[in-house]
């Protein structure tokens, strides 16, 4: 559980949780402001890409730090 230790803003876990919260909030606001599904869909696709890239970078950092996943 060493990789889940709290290290302030340097914590990958904290960054991922905040990223998911932020993207979820954006999706909720976009859905409430404008009911057009295509706009929400585009925002969802972009959010999915950002999350995928964040998880990939976190995995690479963990692998570099510990030599394995």
Short mmCIF file of C-alpha atoms in Angstrom, two decimals:
data_model
loop_
_atom_site.label_atom_id
_atom_site.label_comp_id
_atom_site.label_asym_id
_atom_site.label_seq_id
_atom_site.Cartn_x
_atom_site.Cartn_y
_atom_site.Cartn_z
CA UNK A 1 0.00 0.00 0.00
CA UNK A 2 3.05 2.25 -0.19
CA UNK A 3 1.92 3.65 -3.55
CA UNK A 4 -1.36 4.84 -1.95
CA UNK A 5 0.36 6.87 0.78
CA UNK A 6 -0.82 10.46 0.93
CA UNK A 7 1.85 12.83 -0.37
CA UNK A 8 -0.19 15.99 -0.90
CA UNK A 9 -0.56 17.17 -4.49
CA UNK A 10 2.19 14.75 -5.55
CA UNK A 11 -0.11 11.82 -4.79
CA UNK A 12 -1.20 10.11 -8.02
CA UNK A 13 -4.28 8.72 -6.28
CA UNK A 14 -5.36 12.19 -5.17
CA UNK A 15 -4.83 13.58 -8.65
CA UNK A 16 -6.94 10.83 -10.23
CA UNK A 17 -9.76 11.27 -7.71
CA UNK A 18 -9.81 15.03 -8.25
CA UNK A 19 -9.69 14.56 -12.03
CA UNK A 20 -12.68 12.20 -12.00
CA UNK A 21 -14.60 14.56 -9.70
CA UNK A 22 -13.82 17.56 -11.92
CA UNK A 23 -14.82 15.77 -15.13
CA UNK A 24 -18.01 14.44 -13.53
CA UNK A 25 -18.93 17.96 -12.44
CA UNK A 26 -18.32 19.31 -15.95
CA UNK A 27 -20.50 16.57 -17.45
CA UNK A 28 -23.29 17.28 -14.96
CA UNK A 29 -23.20 21.03 -15.63
CA UNK A 30 -23.10 20.50 -19.41
CA UNK A 31 -26.10 18.19 -19.18
CA UNK A 32 -28.09 20.69 -17.09
CA UNK A 33 -27.23 23.76 -19.19
CA UNK A 34 -27.72 22.26 -22.62
CA UNK A 35 -29.77 19.15 -23.19
CA UNK A 36 -28.14 18.46 -26.56
CA UNK A 37 -26.81 14.93 -26.34
CA UNK A 38 -24.05 15.43 -28.89
CA UNK A 39 -22.35 18.10 -26.77
CA UNK A 40 -22.49 15.86 -23.70
CA UNK A 41 -21.20 12.99 -25.85
CA UNK A 42 -18.22 14.99 -27.08
CA UNK A 43 -17.38 16.11 -23.55
CA UNK A 44 -17.67 12.48 -22.43
CA UNK A 45 -15.28 11.31 -25.15
CA UNK A 46 -12.75 13.99 -24.23
CA UNK A 47 -13.13 13.14 -20.53
CA UNK A 48 -12.58 9.44 -21.27
CA UNK A 49 -9.41 10.25 -23.21
CA UNK A 50 -8.07 12.45 -20.40
CA UNK A 51 -8.77 9.75 -17.80
CA UNK A 52 -7.12 7.08 -19.99
CA UNK A 53 -4.01 9.21 -20.44
CA UNK A 54 -3.86 10.00 -16.72
CA UNK A 55 -4.10 6.33 -15.78
CA UNK A 56 -1.44 5.45 -18.37
CA UNK A 57 0.94 8.07 -16.98
CA UNK A 58 0.27 6.91 -13.42
CA UNK A 59 0.99 3.30 -14.44
CA UNK A 60 4.23 4.32 -16.16
CA UNK A 61 5.33 6.31 -13.12
CA UNK A 62 4.56 3.37 -10.83
CA UNK A 63 6.43 0.97 -13.14
CA UNK A 64 9.44 3.30 -13.30
CA UNK A 65 9.44 3.66 -9.53
CA UNK A 66 9.00 -0.03 -8.68
CA UNK A 67 10.20 -1.82 -11.80
CA UNK A 68 6.89 -3.62 -12.37
CA UNK A 69 3.14 -3.07 -12.42
#
